């Protein structure tokens, strides 16, 4: 099931996305509005609205976004880094989260903004110290993410809080796919229609299971929390006016335009 969060006529709701469409094309898709929130058991209302009539919002409101760096060997190498012995984990603040169709605001303190297409894991239930065999029980589903990075700032500041945590640096969407097997799907990034990144999640150094075990060893994850699983090779510049799209096989396409911060 694909679960979207959206607003219509000033109201915010979750809905199950029904119908088929090409990646990035939303014509013909319909939302069946969910009663309440999509964690635990939930019901569909039967009330349907066309996707074209709503504004998509970030598909979840995370309490935190935990991101993993250098989880694809080729990407670590392209920036001159080794694959680390332990996963590199960092946070992106909730104020950096935007949805598909929202604008990425180019920060004033950077001259080198980069895209990073990533598979995002969405947590469905409160959990800590999750054993490997229970990881599937705590995952609600998966969505597309762009770990937008001010690369020049990342190089000159030891902590990545500003480089990866500025407002709009965490596009998520378009929706959460709850029935995906994330072990070997293609992950792609285009800028203005031109392919920049193309990888497979099977090339991740640490799998989704590894990462959930590693993170929950340290902290409690809450429903709606998000884990970004790292980016494949091919990261590169974003400029004002660009349209960047992250497509993951079996999920859909997350599209955002880059604007100058007003
Ligand atoms: Mg990243």
PDB file of N, CA, C and O in Angstrom, residues 154-209:
ATOM      1  N   UNK A 154      30.127  21.298   4.500  1.00  0.00           N
ATOM      2  CA  UNK A 154      30.452  19.985   5.089  1.00  0.00           C
ATOM      3  C   UNK A 154      31.975  19.818   5.198  1.00  0.00           C
ATOM      4  O   UNK A 154      32.477  19.287   6.180  1.00  0.00           O
ATOM      5  N   UNK A 155      32.700  20.307   4.172  1.00  0.00           N
ATOM      6  CA  UNK A 155      34.165  20.181   4.193  1.00  0.00           C
ATOM      7  C   UNK A 155      34.796  21.056   5.264  1.00  0.00           C
ATOM      8  O   UNK A 155      35.771  20.670   5.891  1.00  0.00           O
ATOM      9  N   UNK A 156      34.246  22.253   5.476  1.00  0.00           N
ATOM     10  CA  UNK A 156      34.952  23.171   6.373  1.00  0.00           C
ATOM     11  C   UNK A 156      34.446  23.165   7.804  1.00  0.00           C
ATOM     12  O   UNK A 156      35.063  23.766   8.677  1.00  0.00           O
ATOM     13  N   UNK A 157      33.352  22.446   8.105  1.00  0.00           N
ATOM     14  CA  UNK A 157      32.861  22.388   9.479  1.00  0.00           C
ATOM     15  C   UNK A 157      32.876  20.935   9.943  1.00  0.00           C
ATOM     16  O   UNK A 157      32.423  20.050   9.217  1.00  0.00           O
ATOM     17  N   UNK A 158      33.407  20.680  11.145  1.00  0.00           N
ATOM     18  CA  UNK A 158      33.576  19.299  11.606  1.00  0.00           C
ATOM     19  C   UNK A 158      32.256  18.561  11.737  1.00  0.00           C
ATOM     20  O   UNK A 158      32.141  17.405  11.371  1.00  0.00           O
ATOM     21  N   UNK A 159      31.264  19.223  12.306  1.00  0.00           N
ATOM     22  CA  UNK A 159      29.946  18.615  12.426  1.00  0.00           C
ATOM     23  C   UNK A 159      29.124  19.049  11.216  1.00  0.00           C
ATOM     24  O   UNK A 159      29.305  20.130  10.684  1.00  0.00           O
ATOM     25  N   UNK A 160      28.184  18.200  10.793  1.00  0.00           N
ATOM     26  CA  UNK A 160      27.446  18.444   9.561  1.00  0.00           C
ATOM     27  C   UNK A 160      26.087  19.097   9.801  1.00  0.00           C
ATOM     28  O   UNK A 160      25.234  19.113   8.920  1.00  0.00           O
ATOM     29  N   UNK A 161      25.890  19.621  11.025  1.00  0.00           N
ATOM     30  CA  UNK A 161      24.558  20.118  11.396  1.00  0.00           C
ATOM     31  C   UNK A 161      24.070  21.209  10.441  1.00  0.00           C
ATOM     32  O   UNK A 161      22.917  21.203  10.019  1.00  0.00           O
ATOM     33  N   UNK A 162      24.951  22.137  10.081  1.00  0.00           N
ATOM     34  CA  UNK A 162      24.527  23.204   9.167  1.00  0.00           C
ATOM     35  C   UNK A 162      24.530  22.714   7.720  1.00  0.00           C
ATOM     36  O   UNK A 162      23.623  23.027   6.948  1.00  0.00           O
ATOM     37  N   UNK A 163      25.566  21.944   7.351  1.00  0.00           N
ATOM     38  CA  UNK A 163      25.714  21.513   5.954  1.00  0.00           C
ATOM     39  C   UNK A 163      24.547  20.652   5.484  1.00  0.00           C
ATOM     40  O   UNK A 163      24.165  20.687   4.318  1.00  0.00           O
ATOM     41  N   UNK A 164      23.982  19.854   6.402  1.00  0.00           N
ATOM     42  CA  UNK A 164      22.926  18.924   6.033  1.00  0.00           C
ATOM     43  C   UNK A 164      21.623  19.171   6.790  1.00  0.00           C
ATOM     44  O   UNK A 164      20.674  18.408   6.634  1.00  0.00           O
ATOM     45  N   UNK A 165      21.605  20.236   7.615  1.00  0.00           N
ATOM     46  CA  UNK A 165      20.440  20.435   8.464  1.00  0.00           C
ATOM     47  C   UNK A 165      19.694  21.739   8.247  1.00  0.00           C
ATOM     48  O   UNK A 165      18.743  22.038   8.967  1.00  0.00           O
ATOM     49  N   UNK A 166      20.112  22.478   7.215  1.00  0.00           N
ATOM     50  CA  UNK A 166      19.421  23.756   6.971  1.00  0.00           C
ATOM     51  C   UNK A 166      17.972  23.483   6.523  1.00  0.00           C
ATOM     52  O   UNK A 166      17.637  22.383   6.060  1.00  0.00           O
ATOM     53  N   UNK A 167      17.127  24.484   6.669  1.00  0.00           N
ATOM     54  CA  UNK A 167      15.712  24.350   6.282  1.00  0.00           C
ATOM     55  C   UNK A 167      15.620  23.883   4.820  1.00  0.00           C
ATOM     56  O   UNK A 167      16.346  24.391   3.963  1.00  0.00           O
ATOM     57  N   UNK A 168      14.771  22.940   4.567  1.00  0.00           N
ATOM     58  CA  UNK A 168      14.465  22.350   3.239  1.00  0.00           C
ATOM     59  C   UNK A 168      15.516  21.328   2.781  1.00  0.00           C
ATOM     60  O   UNK A 168      15.446  20.848   1.644  1.00  0.00           O
ATOM     61  N   UNK A 169      16.468  20.952   3.635  1.00  0.00           N
ATOM     62  CA  UNK A 169      17.543  20.029   3.223  1.00  0.00           C
ATOM     63  C   UNK A 169      17.125  18.560   3.256  1.00  0.00           C
ATOM     64  O   UNK A 169      17.947  17.693   2.965  1.00  0.00           O
ATOM     65  N   UNK A 170      15.846  18.293   3.586  1.00  0.00           N
ATOM     66  CA  UNK A 170      15.425  16.884   3.662  1.00  0.00           C
ATOM     67  C   UNK A 170      14.095  16.636   2.957  1.00  0.00           C
ATOM     68  O   UNK A 170      13.085  16.352   3.607  1.00  0.00           O
ATOM     69  N   UNK A 171      14.083  16.705   1.609  1.00  0.00           N
ATOM     70  CA  UNK A 171      12.865  16.309   0.899  1.00  0.00           C
ATOM     71  C   UNK A 171      12.564  14.822   1.102  1.00  0.00           C
ATOM     72  O   UNK A 171      13.464  13.986   0.992  1.00  0.00           O
ATOM     73  N   UNK A 172      11.299  14.513   1.403  1.00  0.00           N
ATOM     74  CA  UNK A 172      10.832  13.130   1.572  1.00  0.00           C
ATOM     75  C   UNK A 172       9.542  12.950   0.783  1.00  0.00           C
ATOM     76  O   UNK A 172       8.681  13.825   0.795  1.00  0.00           O
ATOM     77  N   UNK A 173       9.389  11.793   0.114  1.00  0.00           N
ATOM     78  CA  UNK A 173       8.115  11.543  -0.569  1.00  0.00           C
ATOM     79  C   UNK A 173       8.285  10.697  -1.824  1.00  0.00           C
ATOM     80  O   UNK A 173       9.352  10.130  -2.025  1.00  0.00           O
ATOM     81  N   UNK A 174       7.273  10.576  -2.673  1.00  0.00           N
ATOM     82  CA  UNK A 174       5.995  11.280  -2.540  1.00  0.00           C
ATOM     83  C   UNK A 174       5.069  10.638  -1.503  1.00  0.00           C
ATOM     84  O   UNK A 174       4.143  11.284  -1.048  1.00  0.00           O
ATOM     85  N   UNK A 175       5.313   9.361  -1.180  1.00  0.00           N
ATOM     86  CA  UNK A 175       4.461   8.634  -0.240  1.00  0.00           C
ATOM     87  C   UNK A 175       5.265   7.488   0.344  1.00  0.00           C
ATOM     88  O   UNK A 175       6.402   7.242  -0.057  1.00  0.00           O
ATOM     89  N   UNK A 176       4.667   6.773   1.302  1.00  0.00           N
ATOM     90  CA  UNK A 176       5.329   5.619   1.918  1.00  0.00           C
ATOM     91  C   UNK A 176       4.783   4.351   1.272  1.00  0.00           C
ATOM     92  O   UNK A 176       3.560   4.139   1.259  1.00  0.00           O
ATOM     93  N   UNK A 177       5.677   3.534   0.732  1.00  0.00           N
ATOM     94  CA  UNK A 177       5.271   2.227   0.186  1.00  0.00           C
ATOM     95  C   UNK A 177       5.490   1.179   1.274  1.00  0.00           C
ATOM     96  O   UNK A 177       6.610   1.007   1.772  1.00  0.00           O
ATOM     97  N   UNK A 178       4.405   0.497   1.667  1.00  0.00           N
ATOM     98  CA  UNK A 178       4.500  -0.410   2.823  1.00  0.00           C
ATOM     99  C   UNK A 178       4.860  -1.845   2.431  1.00  0.00           C
ATOM    100  O   UNK A 178       5.132  -2.659   3.306  1.00  0.00           O
ATOM    101  N   UNK A 179       4.845  -2.159   1.142  1.00  0.00           N
ATOM    102  CA  UNK A 179       5.075  -3.570   0.772  1.00  0.00           C
ATOM    103  C   UNK A 179       6.360  -3.774  -0.038  1.00  0.00           C
ATOM    104  O   UNK A 179       6.493  -4.754  -0.748  1.00  0.00           O
ATOM    105  N   UNK A 180       7.307  -2.847   0.090  1.00  0.00           N
ATOM    106  CA  UNK A 180       8.552  -2.946  -0.681  1.00  0.00           C
ATOM    107  C   UNK A 180       9.552  -3.888  -0.017  1.00  0.00           C
ATOM    108  O   UNK A 180       9.746  -3.850   1.199  1.00  0.00           O
ATOM    109  N   UNK A 181      10.205  -4.718  -0.828  1.00  0.00           N
ATOM    110  CA  UNK A 181      11.420  -5.414  -0.376  1.00  0.00           C
ATOM    111  C   UNK A 181      12.588  -4.509  -0.766  1.00  0.00           C
ATOM    112  O   UNK A 181      12.864  -4.339  -1.953  1.00  0.00           O
ATOM    113  N   UNK A 182      13.265  -3.898   0.224  1.00  0.00           N
ATOM    114  CA  UNK A 182      14.247  -2.851  -0.100  1.00  0.00           C
ATOM    115  C   UNK A 182      15.638  -3.397  -0.430  1.00  0.00           C
ATOM    116  O   UNK A 182      16.565  -2.626  -0.610  1.00  0.00           O
ATOM    117  N   UNK A 183      15.780  -4.722  -0.518  1.00  0.00           N
ATOM    118  CA  UNK A 183      17.134  -5.286  -0.573  1.00  0.00           C
ATOM    119  C   UNK A 183      17.828  -5.094  -1.917  1.00  0.00           C
ATOM    120  O   UNK A 183      19.056  -5.089  -1.968  1.00  0.00           O
ATOM    121  N   UNK A 184      17.072  -4.930  -3.009  1.00  0.00           N
ATOM    122  CA  UNK A 184      17.730  -4.785  -4.309  1.00  0.00           C
ATOM    123  C   UNK A 184      16.818  -4.044  -5.282  1.00  0.00           C
ATOM    124  O   UNK A 184      16.231  -4.652  -6.188  1.00  0.00           O
ATOM    125  N   UNK A 185      16.685  -2.728  -5.089  1.00  0.00           N
ATOM    126  CA  UNK A 185      15.895  -1.905  -6.018  1.00  0.00           C
ATOM    127  C   UNK A 185      16.788  -0.788  -6.554  1.00  0.00           C
ATOM    128  O   UNK A 185      17.771  -0.403  -5.913  1.00  0.00           O
ATOM    129  N   UNK A 186      16.443  -0.283  -7.739  1.00  0.00           N
ATOM    130  CA  UNK A 186      17.243   0.807  -8.309  1.00  0.00           C
ATOM    131  C   UNK A 186      16.886   2.125  -7.635  1.00  0.00           C
ATOM    132  O   UNK A 186      15.740   2.367  -7.245  1.00  0.00           O
ATOM    133  N   UNK A 187      17.912   2.951  -7.528  1.00  0.00           N
ATOM    134  CA  UNK A 187      17.744   4.283  -6.943  1.00  0.00           C
ATOM    135  C   UNK A 187      18.425   5.254  -7.896  1.00  0.00           C
ATOM    136  O   UNK A 187      19.563   5.053  -8.297  1.00  0.00           O
ATOM    137  N   UNK A 188      17.663   6.279  -8.292  1.00  0.00           N
ATOM    138  CA  UNK A 188      18.111   7.129  -9.387  1.00  0.00           C
ATOM    139  C   UNK A 188      17.890   8.585  -9.032  1.00  0.00           C
ATOM    140  O   UNK A 188      16.928   8.920  -8.344  1.00  0.00           O
ATOM    141  N   UNK A 189      18.783   9.440  -9.515  1.00  0.00           N
ATOM    142  CA  UNK A 189      18.578  10.881  -9.365  1.00  0.00           C
ATOM    143  C   UNK A 189      18.769  11.540 -10.714  1.00  0.00           C
ATOM    144  O   UNK A 189      19.756  11.273 -11.414  1.00  0.00           O
ATOM    145  N   UNK A 190      17.817  12.390 -11.101  1.00  0.00           N
ATOM    146  CA  UNK A 190      17.982  13.202 -12.301  1.00  0.00           C
ATOM    147  C   UNK A 190      17.916  14.676 -11.912  1.00  0.00           C
ATOM    148  O   UNK A 190      17.259  15.051 -10.931  1.00  0.00           O
ATOM    149  N   UNK A 191      18.633  15.497 -12.676  1.00  0.00           N
ATOM    150  CA  UNK A 191      18.539  16.953 -12.528  1.00  0.00           C
ATOM    151  C   UNK A 191      18.157  17.512 -13.890  1.00  0.00           C
ATOM    152  O   UNK A 191      18.861  17.261 -14.882  1.00  0.00           O
ATOM    153  N   UNK A 192      17.032  18.198 -13.950  1.00  0.00           N
ATOM    154  CA  UNK A 192      16.471  18.702 -15.207  1.00  0.00           C
ATOM    155  C   UNK A 192      16.373  17.590 -16.246  1.00  0.00           C
ATOM    156  O   UNK A 192      16.640  17.793 -17.433  1.00  0.00           O
ATOM    157  N   UNK A 193      16.011  16.399 -15.787  1.00  0.00           N
ATOM    158  CA  UNK A 193      15.798  15.264 -16.676  1.00  0.00           C
ATOM    159  C   UNK A 193      17.057  14.492 -17.029  1.00  0.00           C
ATOM    160  O   UNK A 193      16.976  13.436 -17.660  1.00  0.00           O
ATOM    161  N   UNK A 194      18.209  14.985 -16.633  1.00  0.00           N
ATOM    162  CA  UNK A 194      19.474  14.323 -16.981  1.00  0.00           C
ATOM    163  C   UNK A 194      19.919  13.438 -15.810  1.00  0.00           C
ATOM    164  O   UNK A 194      19.957  13.900 -14.665  1.00  0.00           O
ATOM    165  N   UNK A 195      20.265  12.186 -16.129  1.00  0.00           N
ATOM    166  CA  UNK A 195      20.619  11.255 -15.054  1.00  0.00           C
ATOM    167  C   UNK A 195      21.944  11.623 -14.397  1.00  0.00           C
ATOM    168  O   UNK A 195      22.936  11.837 -15.072  1.00  0.00           O
ATOM    169  N   UNK A 196      21.935  11.674 -13.070  1.00  0.00           N
ATOM    170  CA  UNK A 196      23.162  11.964 -12.302  1.00  0.00           C
ATOM    171  C   UNK A 196      23.595  10.760 -11.466  1.00  0.00           C
ATOM    172  O   UNK A 196      24.761  10.496 -11.319  1.00  0.00           O
ATOM    173  N   UNK A 197      22.631  10.100 -10.842  1.00  0.00           N
ATOM    174  CA  UNK A 197      22.956   8.952  -9.989  1.00  0.00           C
ATOM    175  C   UNK A 197      22.101   7.772 -10.409  1.00  0.00           C
ATOM    176  O   UNK A 197      20.911   7.935 -10.706  1.00  0.00           O
ATOM    177  N   UNK A 198      22.710   6.594 -10.433  1.00  0.00           N
ATOM    178  CA  UNK A 198      21.968   5.358 -10.672  1.00  0.00           C
ATOM    179  C   UNK A 198      22.669   4.258  -9.896  1.00  0.00           C
ATOM    180  O   UNK A 198      23.828   3.933 -10.176  1.00  0.00           O
ATOM    181  N   UNK A 199      22.006   3.721  -8.899  1.00  0.00           N
ATOM    182  CA  UNK A 199      22.602   2.668  -8.087  1.00  0.00           C
ATOM    183  C   UNK A 199      21.564   1.635  -7.727  1.00  0.00           C
ATOM    184  O   UNK A 199      20.397   1.727  -8.133  1.00  0.00           O
ATOM    185  N   UNK A 200      22.008   0.624  -6.981  1.00  0.00           N
ATOM    186  CA  UNK A 200      21.091  -0.397  -6.481  1.00  0.00           C
ATOM    187  C   UNK A 200      21.272  -0.499  -4.975  1.00  0.00           C
ATOM    188  O   UNK A 200      22.402  -0.442  -4.473  1.00  0.00           O
ATOM    189  N   UNK A 201      20.177  -0.670  -4.268  1.00  0.00           N
ATOM    190  CA  UNK A 201      20.273  -0.749  -2.807  1.00  0.00           C
ATOM    191  C   UNK A 201      21.068  -1.983  -2.370  1.00  0.00           C
ATOM    192  O   UNK A 201      21.558  -2.028  -1.245  1.00  0.00           O
ATOM    193  N   UNK A 202      21.218  -2.960  -3.264  1.00  0.00           N
ATOM    194  CA  UNK A 202      22.028  -4.148  -2.926  1.00  0.00           C
ATOM    195  C   UNK A 202      23.502  -3.789  -2.765  1.00  0.00           C
ATOM    196  O   UNK A 202      24.282  -4.578  -2.224  1.00  0.00           O
ATOM    197  N   UNK A 203      23.890  -2.582  -3.216  1.00  0.00           N
ATOM    198  CA  UNK A 203      25.277  -2.132  -3.050  1.00  0.00           C
ATOM    199  C   UNK A 203      25.506  -1.404  -1.723  1.00  0.00           C
ATOM    200  O   UNK A 203      26.622  -0.926  -1.469  1.00  0.00           O
ATOM    201  N   UNK A 204      24.481  -1.304  -0.896  1.00  0.00           N
ATOM    202  CA  UNK A 204      24.692  -0.665   0.406  1.00  0.00           C
ATOM    203  C   UNK A 204      25.671  -1.502   1.224  1.00  0.00           C
ATOM    204  O   UNK A 204      25.573  -2.736   1.240  1.00  0.00           O
ATOM    205  N   UNK A 205      26.602  -0.828   1.905  1.00  0.00           N
ATOM    206  CA  UNK A 205      27.570  -1.545   2.741  1.00  0.00           C
ATOM    207  C   UNK A 205      26.839  -2.200   3.912  1.00  0.00           C
ATOM    208  O   UNK A 205      27.080  -3.360   4.250  1.00  0.00           O
ATOM    209  N   UNK A 206      25.958  -1.429   4.544  1.00  0.00           N
ATOM    210  CA  UNK A 206      25.119  -1.971   5.628  1.00  0.00           C
ATOM    211  C   UNK A 206      23.670  -1.944   5.168  1.00  0.00           C
ATOM    212  O   UNK A 206      23.184  -0.923   4.684  1.00  0.00           O
ATOM    213  N   UNK A 207      22.979  -3.057   5.394  1.00  0.00           N
ATOM    214  CA  UNK A 207      21.593  -3.207   4.957  1.00  0.00           C
ATOM    215  C   UNK A 207      20.658  -2.436   5.890  1.00  0.00           C
ATOM    216  O   UNK A 207      21.061  -1.970   6.968  1.00  0.00           O
ATOM    217  N   UNK A 208      19.405  -2.360   5.491  1.00  0.00           N
ATOM    218  CA  UNK A 208      18.380  -1.757   6.347  1.00  0.00           C
ATOM    219  C   UNK A 208      18.375  -2.438   7.716  1.00  0.00           C
ATOM    220  O   UNK A 208      18.325  -1.768   8.752  1.00  0.00           O
ATOM    221  N   UNK A 209      18.454  -3.758   7.732  1.00  0.00           N
ATOM    222  CA  UNK A 209      18.459  -4.486   9.020  1.00  0.00           C
ATOM    223  C   UNK A 209      19.641  -4.047   9.876  1.00  0.00           C
ATOM    224  O   UNK A 209      19.495  -3.760  11.070  1.00  0.00           O
TER     225      UNK A 209
END
